[in-house]
Amino acid sequence: MRRFVLPLVLALNACVPVTPGDTPTRALPQTSDLPPMKTFGAPHPGAPIRSNNDLALDFIELSFQLESGRDLPVFTRFEGPISVRVTGAPPTSLGTDLRRLMHRLRDEAGIDIYEAAPGNAANITIQAVSRAKIRRALPHAACFVVPNITDISQYKPNRRSARTSWSNLRTRKQLAIFLPNDASPQEVRDCLHEELAQAIGPLNDLYRLPDSVFNDDNVHTVLTGFDMLILRAYYAPELRSGMTRGQVAERLPAILARINPEGEGLPAQFATRTPRAWSVAVQTALGPGASPAQRRDAATKALEIAQAMGWKDHRRAFAHYANGRLLLASDPQAAQTHFRAADQYYAATKGARLHRAYVATQLAAYAITRGDGDGASILLAPHIDQAARNENAALLSTLLLLRAEALDLQGRSAEARTVRLDSLGWARYGFGPDWAVRAKLREISSLNPLNG
């Protein structure tokens, strides 16, 4: 279940325009002049970066716990080919993204998954409904997956029953995924990747994983090489539904040696588990429902826990990032100190290159507000290809828009116009409707002192 996304809001004060009715600081193209929406081509997933020993530990913890921390008694999956159908009122982008994802699952994870013929029943029903319907069913979820139902109207009457309990499952036969049909194409796709992966595979998320969608920081928005390897192991012929934790653990070393021979020679890192208190603090700091004071206190607590645990990985970085986000309006300089610390810890963590791109948006935005186009360009340059490789259009368009402002500050206006135009096609996929694209343009344009 997707709860929150690493924010791309760049505001350094409360005056940044973000609504469609605000006065723009730069003349914006009319709706008919916005370029067509861009989409990504062939995927380029990176290879897993851990030893098979560490992968086995990750697999067990992902597969035998729920996100709530509750243990699952047995291993469950689909036994046999998996059929998928789409119902509700799907956006036009969903069909293409679903077919691309199913192709990857067949090709990279070896899973026999296919789209059911129109009108036929299926193992997995993907129902596209409004965000309002999703919030009425599960208030803090952007999307979610449930066993043994096919329609969102069936969820609330059965949500506390054995019918929808993951703990009661002994095998998977029928599941429903509920996605928003009034969100940006990227948000719909991101939900599709995470929820379909959980529908067919592990149900848990682990903050210690830097290169996975099975992580509540939601930095990775499409299935990674690590995720595909986990799913390939999940459907290994040596495993079957109903196995206990011990039975699965006994078979994992041979499975991983067969499907990931490169991991046999790598040393184990034995990453520490993440205390529940840290996860709760991060969710409070960046999730919905808390007051500004509660958010700041929670972010401070998350950093204190990270320091006490002795972490020097992406979790320590994420705590700094959360503090930076929450200090942007009240103390921009302190926020930048946290962002620089986050960048240092992300740089020292294998698999966290995409995380650094998010931090770069904040560091570059601050440089632009100070009129430092050269510094902003240097900060942004290493991360644009990384955002594209990870198919994150919202992040890619943000990086490009920031680069355009940096080019304007350098007096390179013609290049700035070209880069800005390029960014808009990605913004249409990443942010959705024209008013949202314009709002992002206004937000980033307002950072530039030349536009004041």
Coordinates of C-alpha atoms in Angstrom, one line a residue:
M1 CA 0.0 0.0 0.0
R2 CA 1.4 3.4 -1.0
R3 CA 1.2 5.9 1.8
F4 CA 3.4 8.8 0.9
V5 CA 5.9 9.8 -1.7
L6 CA 9.3 11.5 -1.2
P7 CA 8.2 15.1 -1.8
L8 CA 9.2 17.0 -4.9
V9 CA 7.9 20.3 -3.5
L10 CA 10.8 22.8 -3.7
A11 CA 9.3 25.8 -1.9
L12 CA 11.8 27.8 0.2
N13 CA 9.1 30.1 1.5
A14 CA 5.4 30.3 1.8
C15 CA 5.0 32.6 -1.2
V16 CA 5.6 30.0 -4.0
P17 CA 2.5 29.8 -6.3
V18 CA 1.2 26.3 -6.5
T19 CA -2.5 26.6 -7.5
P20 CA -3.9 27.0 -11.0
G21 CA -5.3 30.4 -10.3
D22 CA -2.1 32.1 -9.2
T23 CA -0.4 34.8 -11.3
P24 CA 2.6 33.3 -13.2
T25 CA 6.0 34.8 -13.0
R26 CA 6.8 33.8 -16.6
A27 CA 4.6 33.9 -19.6
L28 CA 3.4 30.3 -20.0
P29 CA 2.4 28.4 -23.1
Q30 CA -1.3 28.1 -23.7
T31 CA -2.9 24.6 -23.3
S32 CA -2.8 23.9 -27.0
D33 CA 1.0 24.7 -27.0
L34 CA 1.9 22.1 -24.4
P35 CA 3.9 19.3 -26.0
P36 CA 2.6 15.8 -26.1
M37 CA 3.0 13.5 -23.1
K38 CA 6.3 11.6 -23.1
T39 CA 6.7 8.0 -22.0
F40 CA 9.6 5.7 -21.4
G41 CA 11.1 3.1 -23.7
A42 CA 12.8 -0.1 -22.8
P43 CA 13.5 -0.6 -19.1
H44 CA 17.0 -0.5 -17.7
P45 CA 16.8 -2.2 -14.2
G46 CA 20.1 -2.3 -12.3
A47 CA 21.4 -5.6 -10.9
P48 CA 21.0 -6.5 -7.2
I49 CA 23.9 -5.3 -5.0
R50 CA 23.7 -7.8 -2.1
S51 CA 25.1 -11.2 -1.3
N52 CA 22.9 -14.2 -1.5
N53 CA 23.1 -14.5 2.3
D54 CA 21.6 -11.0 2.7
L55 CA 19.1 -11.7 0.0
A56 CA 17.9 -14.8 1.8
L57 CA 17.3 -12.7 5.0
D58 CA 15.5 -10.0 3.0
F59 CA 13.3 -12.6 1.3
I60 CA 12.2 -14.2 4.6
E61 CA 11.4 -10.9 6.2
L62 CA 9.5 -9.7 3.2
S63 CA 7.6 -12.9 2.8
F64 CA 6.6 -13.8 6.4
Q65 CA 5.5 -10.4 7.7
L66 CA 2.9 -7.8 6.9
E67 CA 3.6 -4.1 6.8
S68 CA 2.0 -3.9 10.3
G69 CA 4.7 -6.2 11.7
R70 CA 2.3 -9.1 12.1
D71 CA 3.9 -12.5 11.3
L72 CA 2.4 -14.6 8.5
P73 CA 2.2 -18.4 9.4
V74 CA 2.9 -19.8 5.9
F75 CA 4.2 -18.8 2.5
T76 CA 1.5 -18.1 -0.1
R77 CA 1.6 -17.4 -3.8
F78 CA -0.4 -18.2 -6.9
E79 CA 0.0 -21.8 -8.1
G80 CA -0.2 -21.9 -11.9
P81 CA -0.7 -19.2 -14.5
I82 CA -1.9 -15.8 -13.2
S83 CA -4.7 -14.1 -15.1
V84 CA -5.3 -10.3 -14.8
R85 CA -8.2 -8.1 -15.8
V86 CA -9.0 -4.4 -15.6
T87 CA -12.4 -3.1 -14.5
G88 CA -13.9 0.2 -13.5
A89 CA -13.0 3.4 -15.5
P90 CA -9.3 3.0 -16.2
P91 CA -7.3 6.0 -17.5
T92 CA -5.9 5.6 -21.0
S93 CA -2.3 5.1 -19.8
L94 CA -3.1 2.1 -17.6
G95 CA -3.4 -0.5 -20.4
T96 CA 0.0 0.4 -21.9
D97 CA 1.7 0.4 -18.5
L98 CA 0.1 -2.9 -17.4
R99 CA 1.2 -4.6 -20.6
R100 CA 4.8 -3.3 -20.2
L101 CA 4.8 -4.5 -16.6
M102 CA 3.5 -8.0 -17.4
H103 CA 6.1 -8.3 -20.1
R104 CA 8.8 -7.5 -17.6
L105 CA 7.4 -10.0 -15.1
R106 CA 7.4 -12.8 -17.7
D107 CA 10.8 -11.8 -19.0
E108 CA 12.8 -10.9 -15.9
A109 CA 11.0 -12.9 -13.1
G110 CA 9.9 -15.9 -15.2
I111 CA 6.2 -15.5 -14.0
D112 CA 3.4 -16.9 -16.1
I113 CA 1.1 -13.9 -16.1
Y114 CA -1.3 -12.8 -18.8
E115 CA -4.2 -10.5 -19.4
A116 CA -7.6 -12.3 -19.4
A117 CA -9.9 -12.0 -22.4
P118 CA -12.5 -9.2 -22.1
G119 CA -15.5 -10.2 -20.0
N120 CA -13.7 -13.2 -18.4
A121 CA -13.0 -13.7 -14.7
A122 CA -9.4 -13.5 -13.5
N123 CA -7.1 -14.2 -10.6
I124 CA -6.3 -10.5 -10.2
T125 CA -8.8 -7.8 -10.8
I126 CA -7.4 -4.3 -11.2
Q127 CA -10.2 -1.8 -10.5
A128 CA -9.7 1.8 -11.4
V129 CA -11.8 4.1 -9.2
S130 CA -11.7 7.7 -8.0
R131 CA -9.2 8.7 -5.2
A132 CA -12.3 9.7 -3.2
K133 CA -13.6 6.1 -3.2
I134 CA -10.2 4.8 -2.2
R135 CA -10.0 7.3 0.7
R136 CA -13.4 6.3 1.9
A137 CA -12.4 2.7 1.9
L138 CA -8.9 3.2 3.4
P139 CA -8.3 6.9 4.3
H140 CA -4.5 7.1 4.2
A141 CA -3.9 4.9 1.1
A142 CA -3.2 6.0 -2.4
C143 CA -4.0 2.4 -3.6
F144 CA -4.2 -1.0 -2.0
V145 CA -4.6 -4.8 -2.6
V146 CA -7.0 -7.2 -0.9
P147 CA -7.6 -10.9 -1.1
N148 CA -10.8 -12.7 -2.0
I149 CA -12.9 -9.7 -3.4
T150 CA -13.3 -8.2 -6.8
D151 CA -15.0 -4.8 -6.2
I152 CA -14.2 -1.9 -3.9
S153 CA -17.8 -2.0 -2.6
Q154 CA -17.0 -5.4 -1.0
Y155 CA -14.1 -4.1 1.0
K156 CA -15.7 -2.3 4.0
P157 CA -18.3 -5.0 4.8
N158 CA -15.5 -7.6 4.8
R159 CA -12.4 -5.6 6.0
R160 CA -12.3 -7.2 9.5
S161 CA -13.5 -10.7 8.4
A162 CA -11.5 -13.8 7.7
R163 CA -12.4 -13.4 4.0
T164 CA -9.9 -10.5 3.6
S165 CA -7.3 -11.6 6.1
W166 CA -3.9 -12.2 4.7
S167 CA -3.0 -14.3 7.7
N168 CA -5.8 -16.8 6.9
L169 CA -4.6 -17.4 3.4
R170 CA -2.9 -20.7 2.5
T171 CA -2.7 -20.1 -1.2
R172 CA -3.6 -17.2 -3.5
K173 CA -6.5 -17.6 -5.9
Q174 CA -8.3 -14.2 -6.2
L175 CA -7.2 -10.7 -5.4
A176 CA -8.3 -7.2 -6.1
I177 CA -6.1 -4.1 -6.6
F178 CA -7.7 -0.7 -6.3
L179 CA -6.0 2.1 -8.3
P180 CA -6.9 5.8 -8.7
N181 CA -8.3 6.8 -12.1
D182 CA -8.0 10.5 -11.5
A183 CA -4.3 10.7 -10.6
S184 CA -1.4 11.5 -12.9
P185 CA -0.3 8.7 -15.3
Q186 CA 2.9 8.2 -13.2
E187 CA 1.0 7.9 -9.9
V188 CA -1.3 5.3 -11.5
R189 CA 1.7 3.4 -12.8
D190 CA 3.6 3.6 -9.5
C191 CA 0.6 2.1 -7.7
L192 CA 0.3 -0.6 -10.4
H193 CA 3.9 -1.7 -9.9
E194 CA 3.8 -1.8 -6.1
E195 CA 0.4 -3.3 -5.7
L196 CA 0.8 -6.0 -8.5
A197 CA 4.2 -6.9 -7.0
Q198 CA 2.5 -7.4 -3.6
A199 CA -0.5 -9.2 -5.1
I200 CA 1.8 -11.9 -6.5
G201 CA 4.7 -11.7 -4.1
P202 CA 5.9 -10.3 -0.8
L203 CA 3.5 -8.3 1.4
N204 CA 6.0 -6.5 3.6
D205 CA 8.0 -3.3 3.1
L206 CA 11.5 -2.9 4.6
Y207 CA 13.1 0.6 5.0
R208 CA 16.6 -1.0 5.0
L209 CA 16.3 -1.8 1.2
P210 CA 17.8 1.0 -0.8
D211 CA 17.0 -0.4 -4.3
S212 CA 13.4 -1.7 -4.0
V213 CA 9.8 -0.7 -4.3
F214 CA 9.3 -2.9 -1.2
N215 CA 10.3 0.2 0.9
D216 CA 7.8 2.7 2.3
D217 CA 10.0 5.7 1.3
N218 CA 8.6 5.2 -2.2
V219 CA 11.8 6.5 -3.8
H220 CA 11.7 3.7 -6.4
T221 CA 8.5 3.9 -8.4
V222 CA 9.0 0.9 -10.8
L223 CA 10.1 -2.6 -10.1
T224 CA 13.9 -2.8 -9.8
G225 CA 16.4 -5.5 -10.5
F226 CA 16.3 -6.5 -6.8
D227 CA 12.5 -6.7 -7.0
M228 CA 12.5 -8.9 -10.0
L229 CA 15.1 -11.3 -8.4
I230 CA 12.9 -11.6 -5.3
L231 CA 9.9 -12.4 -7.5
R232 CA 11.8 -14.9 -9.5
A233 CA 12.8 -16.6 -6.2
Y234 CA 9.2 -16.3 -5.0
Y235 CA 8.0 -18.5 -8.0
A236 CA 10.9 -20.9 -7.9
P237 CA 9.7 -24.5 -8.4
E238 CA 11.3 -25.5 -5.1
L239 CA 8.7 -23.5 -3.2
R240 CA 5.0 -23.9 -2.9
S241 CA 2.1 -22.3 -1.0
G242 CA 1.7 -23.5 2.6
M243 CA 5.4 -23.9 3.4
T244 CA 6.6 -22.7 6.8
R245 CA 9.3 -20.1 7.4
G246 CA 11.8 -22.9 8.2
Q247 CA 10.9 -24.9 5.0
V248 CA 11.4 -21.8 2.8
A249 CA 14.6 -20.8 4.5
E250 CA 16.0 -24.3 4.0
R251 CA 15.5 -24.1 0.2
L252 CA 16.5 -20.5 -0.4
P253 CA 20.3 -21.0 -0.5
A254 CA 20.1 -23.4 -3.5
I255 CA 17.4 -21.2 -5.2
L256 CA 19.5 -18.1 -5.0
A257 CA 22.7 -19.9 -6.0
R258 CA 20.9 -21.0 -9.2
I259 CA 19.2 -17.7 -10.1
N260 CA 21.8 -15.3 -8.8
P261 CA 25.3 -16.9 -9.0
E262 CA 26.9 -13.5 -8.8
G263 CA 25.7 -13.1 -5.3
E264 CA 27.5 -16.2 -4.1
G265 CA 30.9 -14.5 -3.9
L266 CA 29.8 -11.3 -2.3
P267 CA 30.4 -10.8 1.5
A268 CA 27.3 -10.5 3.7
Q269 CA 26.6 -7.1 5.2
F270 CA 23.9 -8.2 7.7
A271 CA 22.1 -4.8 7.7
T272 CA 20.4 -4.0 11.0
R273 CA 16.6 -4.2 11.2
T274 CA 14.7 -1.0 11.4
P275 CA 13.0 -0.3 14.8
R276 CA 9.3 0.2 14.6
A277 CA 9.7 3.5 16.4
W278 CA 11.8 4.9 13.5
S279 CA 9.3 3.8 10.9
V280 CA 6.5 5.4 12.9
A281 CA 8.5 8.6 13.3
V282 CA 9.1 8.9 9.6
Q283 CA 5.5 8.2 8.7
T284 CA 4.4 10.9 11.1
A285 CA 6.9 13.4 9.8
L286 CA 6.1 13.0 6.1
G287 CA 2.7 11.3 6.1
P288 CA -0.8 12.8 6.5
G289 CA -2.6 13.8 9.6
A290 CA 0.0 15.4 11.9
S291 CA 0.4 19.1 12.8
P292 CA 3.5 21.0 11.8
A293 CA 4.9 20.7 15.4
Q294 CA 4.2 17.0 15.5
R295 CA 5.9 16.6 12.1
R296 CA 9.1 18.4 13.3
D297 CA 9.2 16.4 16.6
A298 CA 8.8 13.2 14.7
A299 CA 11.6 14.1 12.2
T300 CA 13.9 15.0 15.1
K301 CA 13.1 11.6 16.8
A302 CA 13.8 9.7 13.5
L303 CA 17.2 11.4 13.3
E304 CA 17.9 10.7 17.0
I305 CA 17.1 7.0 16.5
A306 CA 19.2 6.8 13.4
Q307 CA 22.2 8.3 15.3
A308 CA 21.6 5.9 18.3
M309 CA 21.5 2.9 15.9
G310 CA 24.8 4.0 14.4
W311 CA 23.4 4.0 10.9
K312 CA 25.5 5.5 8.1
D313 CA 23.2 4.3 5.3
H314 CA 20.2 5.6 3.4
R315 CA 18.0 5.5 6.6
R316 CA 20.3 8.0 8.3
A317 CA 20.1 10.1 5.1
F318 CA 16.3 9.8 4.9
A319 CA 16.1 11.2 8.5
H320 CA 18.2 14.2 7.5
Y321 CA 16.1 14.6 4.4
A322 CA 12.8 14.6 6.4
N323 CA 14.3 17.3 8.7
G324 CA 15.4 19.4 5.8
R325 CA 11.9 19.2 4.2
L326 CA 10.2 20.4 7.4
L327 CA 12.7 23.3 8.0
L328 CA 12.5 24.7 4.5
A329 CA 9.9 27.4 5.3
S330 CA 11.2 28.4 8.7
D331 CA 15.0 28.0 8.4
P332 CA 16.2 27.5 4.9
Q333 CA 19.9 27.4 5.9
A334 CA 19.4 24.7 8.5
A335 CA 17.4 22.8 5.9
Q336 CA 20.3 23.0 3.5
T337 CA 22.6 21.6 6.2
H338 CA 20.3 18.6 6.5
F339 CA 20.1 18.1 2.8
R340 CA 23.9 18.2 2.5
A341 CA 24.2 15.6 5.2
A342 CA 21.6 13.5 3.5
D343 CA 23.5 13.6 0.2
Q344 CA 26.7 12.5 2.0
Y345 CA 25.1 9.5 3.5
Y346 CA 23.3 8.6 0.3
A347 CA 26.6 8.9 -1.6
A348 CA 28.1 6.3 0.8
T349 CA 25.2 3.8 0.3
K350 CA 25.2 1.4 -2.6
G351 CA 21.9 1.5 -4.5
A352 CA 21.0 5.1 -3.4
R353 CA 21.8 7.0 -6.5
L354 CA 18.2 7.8 -7.2
H355 CA 17.8 9.1 -3.7
R356 CA 20.6 11.6 -4.3
A357 CA 18.6 13.0 -7.3
Y358 CA 15.8 14.0 -4.9
V359 CA 18.2 15.7 -2.6
A360 CA 19.8 17.5 -5.7
T361 CA 16.5 19.1 -6.4
Q362 CA 16.5 20.8 -3.0
L363 CA 20.2 21.8 -3.1
A364 CA 19.8 23.2 -6.7
A365 CA 16.6 25.0 -5.8
Y366 CA 18.4 26.8 -3.0
A367 CA 21.3 27.7 -5.3
I368 CA 18.9 29.2 -7.8
T369 CA 17.2 31.4 -5.2
R370 CA 20.7 32.8 -4.5
G371 CA 21.3 33.5 -8.2
D372 CA 24.0 30.7 -8.5
G373 CA 23.3 29.2 -11.9
D374 CA 26.7 27.6 -12.1
G375 CA 26.4 25.9 -8.8
A376 CA 22.9 24.7 -9.6
S377 CA 24.0 23.3 -12.9
I378 CA 26.8 21.3 -11.3
L379 CA 24.5 19.9 -8.7
L380 CA 21.9 18.8 -11.3
A381 CA 24.1 17.4 -14.0
P382 CA 24.8 13.9 -12.5
H383 CA 21.1 13.1 -11.8
I384 CA 19.1 13.7 -14.9
D385 CA 20.1 10.4 -16.6
Q386 CA 19.5 8.6 -13.3
A387 CA 15.9 9.9 -13.1
A388 CA 15.3 8.8 -16.7
R389 CA 16.8 5.4 -16.1
N390 CA 14.5 4.8 -13.2
E391 CA 11.5 6.0 -15.3
N392 CA 10.5 8.8 -12.8
A393 CA 9.0 11.4 -15.0
A394 CA 8.0 13.7 -12.2
L395 CA 11.5 13.8 -10.9
L396 CA 13.0 14.1 -14.4
S397 CA 10.8 17.0 -15.3
T398 CA 11.6 18.8 -12.0
L399 CA 15.4 18.3 -12.6
L400 CA 15.0 19.7 -16.2
L401 CA 12.9 22.7 -15.1
L402 CA 15.6 23.5 -12.5
R403 CA 18.3 23.1 -15.1
A404 CA 16.4 25.6 -17.3
E405 CA 16.4 28.2 -14.5
A406 CA 20.1 27.6 -13.9
L407 CA 20.7 28.2 -17.7
D408 CA 18.8 31.4 -17.6
L409 CA 20.9 32.6 -14.7
Q410 CA 24.0 31.8 -16.8
G411 CA 22.7 33.9 -19.7
R412 CA 22.0 30.9 -21.9
S413 CA 18.3 31.6 -22.6
A414 CA 18.0 29.7 -25.9
E415 CA 19.3 26.5 -24.2
A416 CA 17.0 27.2 -21.3
R417 CA 13.9 27.3 -23.6
T418 CA 14.9 24.0 -25.2
V419 CA 15.3 22.3 -21.9
R420 CA 12.1 23.7 -20.5
L421 CA 10.1 22.5 -23.5
D422 CA 11.7 19.1 -23.1
S423 CA 10.6 19.0 -19.4
L424 CA 6.9 19.6 -20.2
G425 CA 6.4 16.3 -22.0
W426 CA 7.7 14.5 -19.0
A427 CA 5.7 16.7 -16.6
R428 CA 2.5 15.7 -18.4
Y429 CA 3.2 12.1 -17.5
G430 CA 4.6 12.9 -14.0
F431 CA 2.1 15.5 -12.8
G432 CA -0.9 14.9 -15.0
P433 CA -3.4 17.6 -16.1
D434 CA -2.3 20.9 -17.7
W435 CA -3.0 23.0 -14.6
A436 CA -0.7 20.7 -12.6
V437 CA 2.1 21.1 -15.2
R438 CA 1.6 24.9 -15.1
A439 CA 1.7 24.9 -11.3
K440 CA 5.1 23.1 -11.4
L441 CA 6.3 25.6 -14.0
R442 CA 5.3 28.5 -11.8
E443 CA 6.7 27.0 -8.6
I444 CA 10.1 26.5 -10.1
S445 CA 10.2 29.7 -12.1
S446 CA 9.4 31.7 -8.9
L447 CA 12.7 30.4 -7.4
N448 CA 14.7 32.4 -9.9
P449 CA 15.5 36.0 -8.6
L450 CA 15.5 37.2 -12.3
N451 CA 11.7 36.5 -12.4
G452 CA 10.9 38.3 -9.2

